[in-house]
XYZ file of N, CA and C in Angstrom:
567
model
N 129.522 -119.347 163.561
C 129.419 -118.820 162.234
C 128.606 -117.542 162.316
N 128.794 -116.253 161.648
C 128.639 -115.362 161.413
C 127.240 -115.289 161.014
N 126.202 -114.511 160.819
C 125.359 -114.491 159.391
C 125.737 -113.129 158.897
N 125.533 -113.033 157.469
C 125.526 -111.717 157.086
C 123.614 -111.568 156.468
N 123.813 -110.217 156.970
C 122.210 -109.999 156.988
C 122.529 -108.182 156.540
N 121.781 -107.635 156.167
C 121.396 -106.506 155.637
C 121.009 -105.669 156.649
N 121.692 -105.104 157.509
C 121.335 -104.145 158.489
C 121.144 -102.776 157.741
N 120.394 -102.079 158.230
C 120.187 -101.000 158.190
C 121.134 -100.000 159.009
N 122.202 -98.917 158.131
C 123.171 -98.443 158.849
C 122.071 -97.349 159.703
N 122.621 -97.480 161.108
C 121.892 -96.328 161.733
C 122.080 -94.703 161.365
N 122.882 -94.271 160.204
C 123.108 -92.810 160.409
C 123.017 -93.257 158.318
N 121.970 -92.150 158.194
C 121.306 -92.103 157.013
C 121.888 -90.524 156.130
N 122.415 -91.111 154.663
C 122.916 -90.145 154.354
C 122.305 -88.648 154.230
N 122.735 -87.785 153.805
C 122.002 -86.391 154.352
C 121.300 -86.161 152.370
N 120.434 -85.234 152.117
C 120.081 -85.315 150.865
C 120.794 -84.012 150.399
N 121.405 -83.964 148.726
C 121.868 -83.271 148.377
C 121.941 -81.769 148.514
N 122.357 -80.711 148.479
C 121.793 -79.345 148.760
C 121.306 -78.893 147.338
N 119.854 -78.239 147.603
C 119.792 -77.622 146.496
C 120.551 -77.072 145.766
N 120.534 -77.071 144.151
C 121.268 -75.957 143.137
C 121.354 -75.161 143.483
N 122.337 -73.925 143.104
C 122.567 -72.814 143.376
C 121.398 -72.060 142.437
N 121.065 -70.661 142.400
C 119.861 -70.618 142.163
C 121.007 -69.599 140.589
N 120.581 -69.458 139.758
C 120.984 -69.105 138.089
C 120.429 -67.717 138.045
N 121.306 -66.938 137.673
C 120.966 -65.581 137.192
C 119.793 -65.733 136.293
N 118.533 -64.854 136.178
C 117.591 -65.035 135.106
C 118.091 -64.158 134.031
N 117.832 -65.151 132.366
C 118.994 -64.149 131.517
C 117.527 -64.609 130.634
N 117.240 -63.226 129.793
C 116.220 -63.169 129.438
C 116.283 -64.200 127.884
N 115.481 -65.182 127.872
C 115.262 -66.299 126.403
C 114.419 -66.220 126.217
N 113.641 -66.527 125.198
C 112.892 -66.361 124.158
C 112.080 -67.827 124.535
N 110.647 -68.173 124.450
C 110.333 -69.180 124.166
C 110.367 -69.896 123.140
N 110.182 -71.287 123.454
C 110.716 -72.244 121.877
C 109.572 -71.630 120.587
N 109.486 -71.810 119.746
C 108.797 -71.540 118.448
C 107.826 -72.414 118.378
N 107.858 -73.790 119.151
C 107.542 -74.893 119.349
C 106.230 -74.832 120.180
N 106.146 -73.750 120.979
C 105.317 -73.218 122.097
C 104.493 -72.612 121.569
N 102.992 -72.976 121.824
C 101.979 -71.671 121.050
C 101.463 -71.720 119.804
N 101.355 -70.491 118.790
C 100.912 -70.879 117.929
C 101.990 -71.033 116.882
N 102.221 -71.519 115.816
C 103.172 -71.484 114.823
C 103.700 -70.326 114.703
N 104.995 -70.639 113.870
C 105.929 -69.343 113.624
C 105.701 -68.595 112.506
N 104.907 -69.018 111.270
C 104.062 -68.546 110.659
C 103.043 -67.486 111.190
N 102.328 -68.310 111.715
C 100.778 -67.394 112.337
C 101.516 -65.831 112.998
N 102.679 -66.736 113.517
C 102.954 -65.078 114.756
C 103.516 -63.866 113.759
N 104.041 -64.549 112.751
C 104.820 -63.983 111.953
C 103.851 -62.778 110.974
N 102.265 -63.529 110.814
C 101.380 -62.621 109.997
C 100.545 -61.970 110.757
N 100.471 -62.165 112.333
C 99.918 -61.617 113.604
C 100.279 -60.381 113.454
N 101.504 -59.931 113.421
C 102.466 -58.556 113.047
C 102.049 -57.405 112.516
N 101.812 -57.758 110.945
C 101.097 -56.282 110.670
C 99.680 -56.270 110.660
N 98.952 -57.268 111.177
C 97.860 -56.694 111.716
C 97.903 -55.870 113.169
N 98.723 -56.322 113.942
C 98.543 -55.647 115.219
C 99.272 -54.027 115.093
N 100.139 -54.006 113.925
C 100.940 -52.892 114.051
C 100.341 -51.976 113.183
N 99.291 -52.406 112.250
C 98.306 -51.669 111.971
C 97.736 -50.934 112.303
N 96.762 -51.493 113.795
C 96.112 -51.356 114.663
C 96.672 -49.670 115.116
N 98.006 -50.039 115.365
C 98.422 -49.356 116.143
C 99.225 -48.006 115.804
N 99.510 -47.986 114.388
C 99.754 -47.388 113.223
C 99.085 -46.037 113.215
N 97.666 -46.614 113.352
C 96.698 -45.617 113.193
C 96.472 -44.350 113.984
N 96.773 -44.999 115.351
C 96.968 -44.254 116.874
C 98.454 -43.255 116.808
N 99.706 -43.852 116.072
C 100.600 -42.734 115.583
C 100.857 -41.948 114.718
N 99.740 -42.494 113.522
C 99.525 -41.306 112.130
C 98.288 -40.426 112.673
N 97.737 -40.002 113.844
C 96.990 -39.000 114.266
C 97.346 -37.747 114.710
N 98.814 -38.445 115.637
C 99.965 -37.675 115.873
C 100.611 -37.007 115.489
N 100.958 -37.229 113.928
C 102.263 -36.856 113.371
C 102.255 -35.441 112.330
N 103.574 -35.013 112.218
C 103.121 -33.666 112.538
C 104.304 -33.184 111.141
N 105.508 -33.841 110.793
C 106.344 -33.662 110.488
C 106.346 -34.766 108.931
N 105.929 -34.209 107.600
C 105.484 -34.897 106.863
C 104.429 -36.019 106.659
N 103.274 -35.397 107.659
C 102.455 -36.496 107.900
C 102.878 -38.139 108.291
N 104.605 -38.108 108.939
C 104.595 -39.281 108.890
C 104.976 -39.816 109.642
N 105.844 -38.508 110.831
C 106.392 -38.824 111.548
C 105.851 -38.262 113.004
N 105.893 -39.020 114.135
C 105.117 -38.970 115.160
C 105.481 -38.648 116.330
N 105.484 -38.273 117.476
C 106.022 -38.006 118.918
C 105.741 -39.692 119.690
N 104.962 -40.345 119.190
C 104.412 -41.513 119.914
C 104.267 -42.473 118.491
N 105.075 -43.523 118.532
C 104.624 -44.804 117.317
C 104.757 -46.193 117.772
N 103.126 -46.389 118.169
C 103.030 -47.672 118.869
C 103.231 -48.914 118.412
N 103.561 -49.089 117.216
C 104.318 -50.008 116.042
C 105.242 -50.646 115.974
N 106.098 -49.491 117.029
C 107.620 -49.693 117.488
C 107.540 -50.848 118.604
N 106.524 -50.277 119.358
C 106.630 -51.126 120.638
C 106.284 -52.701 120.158
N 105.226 -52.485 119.653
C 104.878 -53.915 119.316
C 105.815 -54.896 118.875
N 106.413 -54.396 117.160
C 107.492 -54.992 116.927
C 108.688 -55.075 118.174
N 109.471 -54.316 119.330
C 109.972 -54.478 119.958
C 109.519 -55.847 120.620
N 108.361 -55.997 121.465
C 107.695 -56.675 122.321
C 107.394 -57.913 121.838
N 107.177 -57.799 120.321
C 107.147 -59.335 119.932
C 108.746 -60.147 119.817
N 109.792 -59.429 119.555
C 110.900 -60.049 119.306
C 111.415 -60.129 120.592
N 110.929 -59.397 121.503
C 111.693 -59.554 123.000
C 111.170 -61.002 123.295
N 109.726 -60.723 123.485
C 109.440 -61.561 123.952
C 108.742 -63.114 123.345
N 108.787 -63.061 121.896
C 108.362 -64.327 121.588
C 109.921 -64.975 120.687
N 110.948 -64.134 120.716
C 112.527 -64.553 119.861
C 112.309 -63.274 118.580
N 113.680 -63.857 118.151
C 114.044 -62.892 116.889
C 113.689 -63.508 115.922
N 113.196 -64.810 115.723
C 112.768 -65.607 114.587
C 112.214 -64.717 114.015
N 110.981 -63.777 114.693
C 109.568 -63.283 114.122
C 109.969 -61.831 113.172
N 111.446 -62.149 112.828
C 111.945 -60.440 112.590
C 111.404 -60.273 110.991
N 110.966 -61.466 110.351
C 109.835 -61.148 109.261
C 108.867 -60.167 109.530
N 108.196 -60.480 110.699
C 106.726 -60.479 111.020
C 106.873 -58.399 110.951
N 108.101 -58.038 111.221
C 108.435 -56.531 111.801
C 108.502 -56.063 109.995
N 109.263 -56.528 109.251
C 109.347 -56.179 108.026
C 108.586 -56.294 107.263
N 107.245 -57.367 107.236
C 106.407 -57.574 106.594
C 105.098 -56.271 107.182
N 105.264 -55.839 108.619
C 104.148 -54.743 108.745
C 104.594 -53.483 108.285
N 106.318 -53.206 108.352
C 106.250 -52.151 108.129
C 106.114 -51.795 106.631
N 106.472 -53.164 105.736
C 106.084 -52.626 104.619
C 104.713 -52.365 104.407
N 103.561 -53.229 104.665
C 102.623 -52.999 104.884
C 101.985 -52.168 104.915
N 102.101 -51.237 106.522
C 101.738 -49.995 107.020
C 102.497 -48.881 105.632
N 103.705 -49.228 105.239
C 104.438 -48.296 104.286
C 103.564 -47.523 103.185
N 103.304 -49.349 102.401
C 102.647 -49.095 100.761
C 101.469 -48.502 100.875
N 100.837 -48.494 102.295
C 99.196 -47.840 102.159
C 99.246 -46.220 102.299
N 100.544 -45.816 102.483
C 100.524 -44.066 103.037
C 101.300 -43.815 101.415
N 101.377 -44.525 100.433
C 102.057 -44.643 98.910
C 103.682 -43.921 99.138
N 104.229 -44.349 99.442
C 105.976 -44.037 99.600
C 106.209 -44.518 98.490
N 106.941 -43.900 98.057
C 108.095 -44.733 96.516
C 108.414 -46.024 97.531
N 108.797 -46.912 96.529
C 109.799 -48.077 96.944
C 110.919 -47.892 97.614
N 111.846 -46.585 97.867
C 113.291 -47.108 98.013
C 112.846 -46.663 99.851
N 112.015 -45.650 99.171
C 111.457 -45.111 101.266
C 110.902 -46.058 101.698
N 109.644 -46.696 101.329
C 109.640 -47.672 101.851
C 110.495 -48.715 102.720
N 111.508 -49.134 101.592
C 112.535 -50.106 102.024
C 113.875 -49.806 103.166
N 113.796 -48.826 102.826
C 114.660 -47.970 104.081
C 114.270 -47.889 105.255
N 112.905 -47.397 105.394
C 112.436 -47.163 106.947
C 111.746 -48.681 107.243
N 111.088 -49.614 106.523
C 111.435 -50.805 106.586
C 112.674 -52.023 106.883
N 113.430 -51.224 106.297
C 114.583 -51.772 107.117
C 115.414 -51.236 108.368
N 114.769 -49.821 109.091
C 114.905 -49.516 110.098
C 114.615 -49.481 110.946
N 113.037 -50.028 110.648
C 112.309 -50.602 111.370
C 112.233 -51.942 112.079
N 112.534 -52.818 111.449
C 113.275 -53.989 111.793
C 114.472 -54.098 112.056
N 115.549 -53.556 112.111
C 116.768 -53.410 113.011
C 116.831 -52.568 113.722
N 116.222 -51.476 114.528
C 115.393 -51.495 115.729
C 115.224 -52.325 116.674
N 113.859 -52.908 116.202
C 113.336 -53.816 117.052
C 114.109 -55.279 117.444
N 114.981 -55.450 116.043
C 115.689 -56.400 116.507
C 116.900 -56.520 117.426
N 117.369 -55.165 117.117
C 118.688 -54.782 117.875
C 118.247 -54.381 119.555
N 117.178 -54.242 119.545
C 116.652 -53.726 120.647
C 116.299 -55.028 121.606
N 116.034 -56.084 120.817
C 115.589 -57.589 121.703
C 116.672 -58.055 121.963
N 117.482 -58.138 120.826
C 118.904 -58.545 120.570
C 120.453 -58.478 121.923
N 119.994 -57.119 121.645
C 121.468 -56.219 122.728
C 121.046 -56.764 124.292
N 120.026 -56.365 124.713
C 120.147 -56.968 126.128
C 120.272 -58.418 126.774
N 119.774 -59.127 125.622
C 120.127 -60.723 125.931
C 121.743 -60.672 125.907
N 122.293 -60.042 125.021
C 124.106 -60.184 124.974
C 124.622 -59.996 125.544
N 123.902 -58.787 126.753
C 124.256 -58.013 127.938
C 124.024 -58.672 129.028
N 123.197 -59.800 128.846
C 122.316 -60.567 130.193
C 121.942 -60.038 131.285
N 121.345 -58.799 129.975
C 120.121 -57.702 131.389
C 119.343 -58.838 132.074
N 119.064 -58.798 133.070
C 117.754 -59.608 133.879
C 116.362 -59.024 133.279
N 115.466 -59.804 133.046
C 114.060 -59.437 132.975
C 113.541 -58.473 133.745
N 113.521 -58.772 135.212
C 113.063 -58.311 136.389
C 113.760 -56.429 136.467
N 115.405 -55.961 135.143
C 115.864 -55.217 135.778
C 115.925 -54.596 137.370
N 116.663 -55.680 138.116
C 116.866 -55.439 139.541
C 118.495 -55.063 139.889
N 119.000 -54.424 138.560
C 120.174 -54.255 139.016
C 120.128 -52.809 138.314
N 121.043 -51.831 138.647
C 121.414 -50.567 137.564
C 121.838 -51.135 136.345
N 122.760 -51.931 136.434
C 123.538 -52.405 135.215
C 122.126 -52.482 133.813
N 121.317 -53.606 134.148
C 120.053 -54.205 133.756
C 119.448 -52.631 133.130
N 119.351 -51.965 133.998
C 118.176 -50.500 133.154
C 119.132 -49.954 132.691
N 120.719 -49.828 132.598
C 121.620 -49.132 131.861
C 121.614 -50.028 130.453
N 121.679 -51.282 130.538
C 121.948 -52.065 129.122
C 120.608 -52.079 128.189
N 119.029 -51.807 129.115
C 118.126 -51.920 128.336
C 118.127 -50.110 127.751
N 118.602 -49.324 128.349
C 118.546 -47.974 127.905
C 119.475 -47.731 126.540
N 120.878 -48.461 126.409
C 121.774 -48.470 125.567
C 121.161 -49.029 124.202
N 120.264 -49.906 124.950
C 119.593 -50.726 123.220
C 118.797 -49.713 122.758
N 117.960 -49.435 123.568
C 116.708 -48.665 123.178
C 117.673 -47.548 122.467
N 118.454 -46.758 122.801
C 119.313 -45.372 121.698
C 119.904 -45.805 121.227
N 120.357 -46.928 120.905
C 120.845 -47.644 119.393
C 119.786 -48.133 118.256
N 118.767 -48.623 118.976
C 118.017 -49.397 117.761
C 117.168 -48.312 117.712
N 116.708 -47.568 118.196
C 116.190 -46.298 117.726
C 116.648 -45.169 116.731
N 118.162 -44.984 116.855
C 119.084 -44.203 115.806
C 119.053 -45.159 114.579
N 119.181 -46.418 114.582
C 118.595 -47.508 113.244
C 117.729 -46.678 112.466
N 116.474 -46.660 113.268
C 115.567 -46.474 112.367
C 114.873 -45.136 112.130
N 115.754 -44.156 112.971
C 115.416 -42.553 112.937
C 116.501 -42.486 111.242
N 117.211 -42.607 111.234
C 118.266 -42.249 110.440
C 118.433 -42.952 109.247
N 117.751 -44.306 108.975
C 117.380 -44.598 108.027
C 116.005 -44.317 107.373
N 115.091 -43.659 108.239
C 113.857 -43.251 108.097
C 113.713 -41.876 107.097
N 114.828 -41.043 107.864
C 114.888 -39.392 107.338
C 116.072 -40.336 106.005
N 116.668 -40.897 105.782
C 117.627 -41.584 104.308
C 116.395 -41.955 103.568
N 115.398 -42.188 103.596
C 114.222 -42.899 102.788
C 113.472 -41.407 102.492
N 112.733 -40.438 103.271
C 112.548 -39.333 102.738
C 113.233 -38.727 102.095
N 115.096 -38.260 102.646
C 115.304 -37.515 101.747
C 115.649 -37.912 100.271
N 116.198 -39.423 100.015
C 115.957 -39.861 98.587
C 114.908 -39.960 98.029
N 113.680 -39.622 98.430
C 112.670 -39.693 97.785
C 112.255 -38.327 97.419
N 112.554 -37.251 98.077
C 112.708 -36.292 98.001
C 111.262 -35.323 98.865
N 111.019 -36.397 99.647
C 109.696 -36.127 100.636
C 109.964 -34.485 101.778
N 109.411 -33.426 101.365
C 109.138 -32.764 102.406
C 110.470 -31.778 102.218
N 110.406 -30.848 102.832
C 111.320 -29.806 102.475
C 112.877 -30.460 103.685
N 114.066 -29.865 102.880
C 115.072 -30.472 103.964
C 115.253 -30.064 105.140
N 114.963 -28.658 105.777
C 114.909 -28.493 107.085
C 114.036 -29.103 108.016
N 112.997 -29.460 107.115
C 111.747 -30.286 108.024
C 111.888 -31.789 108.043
N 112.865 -32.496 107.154
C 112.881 -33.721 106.843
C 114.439 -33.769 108.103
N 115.272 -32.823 108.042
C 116.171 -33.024 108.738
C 115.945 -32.549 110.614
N 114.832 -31.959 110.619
C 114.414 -31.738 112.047
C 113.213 -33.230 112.338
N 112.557 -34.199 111.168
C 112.074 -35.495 111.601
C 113.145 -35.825 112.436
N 114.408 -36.643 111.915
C 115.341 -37.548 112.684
C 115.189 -37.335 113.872
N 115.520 -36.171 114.874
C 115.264 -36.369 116.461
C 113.654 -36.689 116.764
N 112.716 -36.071 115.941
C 111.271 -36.717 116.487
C 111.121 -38.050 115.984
N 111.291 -38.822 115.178
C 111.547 -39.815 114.771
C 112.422 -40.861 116.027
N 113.442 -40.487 116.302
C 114.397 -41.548 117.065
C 113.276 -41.290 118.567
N 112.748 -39.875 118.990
C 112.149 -39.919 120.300
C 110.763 -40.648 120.259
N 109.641 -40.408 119.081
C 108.808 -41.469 118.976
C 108.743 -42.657 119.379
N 110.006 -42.885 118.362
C 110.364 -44.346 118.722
C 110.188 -45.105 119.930
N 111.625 -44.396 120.632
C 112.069 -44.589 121.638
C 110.947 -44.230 122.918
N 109.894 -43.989 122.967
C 108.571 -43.851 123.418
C 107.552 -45.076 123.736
N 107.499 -45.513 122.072
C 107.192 -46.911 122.133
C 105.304 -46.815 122.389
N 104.963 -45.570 122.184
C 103.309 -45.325 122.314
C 102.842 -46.088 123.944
């Protein structure tokens, strides 16, 4: 009679091969992470305040418009990098920063709203593009360059639409802002 017994096979299976390793495609951390989406959201125009100040020293072209507006960056930098949720947080400073330099309402709301589609289009476009973080490819600094002169023409061109309905500043000077305006921007202080 036989026994059956539990041998141990002498040739032991091999262990799986690691995953293949995943393109890094730039995401946003959860909302869930950190401090509330609130807090980050009123974090905004205080920091763009801050920074406000450092591009109304600058500016040269209706007192309003700047070669350097570090405001931009911020709002950019928060939606890159904490999500687009926070795209309050961009509209709530720029009105902010707006009502204290006294703009009519409709300027306000204009470069307020160019201001935030900007920054959003600017976080926005390269995730769609699945620039890498790291930009280690041409492609990567070509798709983050494409955002940056799109969401910058956003808010150059709705910026000089808010002066000239308001009727801010003479029109050759309001119509020579738009290129210092989109290059400011696009500067990022």
């Amino acid at each position: 009679m036989t026994s059956l017994t539990n041998q141990a096979s002498p040739v032991e299976p091999s262990p799986a091969p690691p995953p293949e390793p995943k393109a890094a495609v730039v995401q946003a951390p959860s909302v869930a992470r950190g401090h509330s989406l609130a807090l980050r959201i009123l974090l905004l125009p205080a920091a763009s305040a801050i920074a406000q100040d450092a591009g109304l020293r600058l500016s040269f072209i209706n007192g309003q418009v700047s070669p350097i507006w570090p405001s931009s960056g911020i709002a950019v930098a928060a939606l890159f990098g904490f999500g687009l949720e926070l795209w309050p947080g961009v509209a709530l400073a720029s009105v902010t920063i707006l009502a204290s330099q006294h703009l009519p309402l409709l300027t306000v709301l204009l470069i307020a709203a160019g201001a935030t589609l900007e920054a959003a289009g600017i976080a926005w476009l390269p995730r769609r593009l699945l620039v890498h973080p790291a930009l280690d490819r041409v492609r990567d600094v070509l798709g983050l360059m494409v955002a940056t002169v799109t969401g910058t023409a956003f808010s150059a061109t709705l910026g000089v639409l808010g002066f000239r309905a308001a009727g801010i500043g003479r029109p050759e000077l309001t119509l020579r802002a738009g290129p210092h305006w989109w290059v400011g921007n696009g500067m990022r202080g």
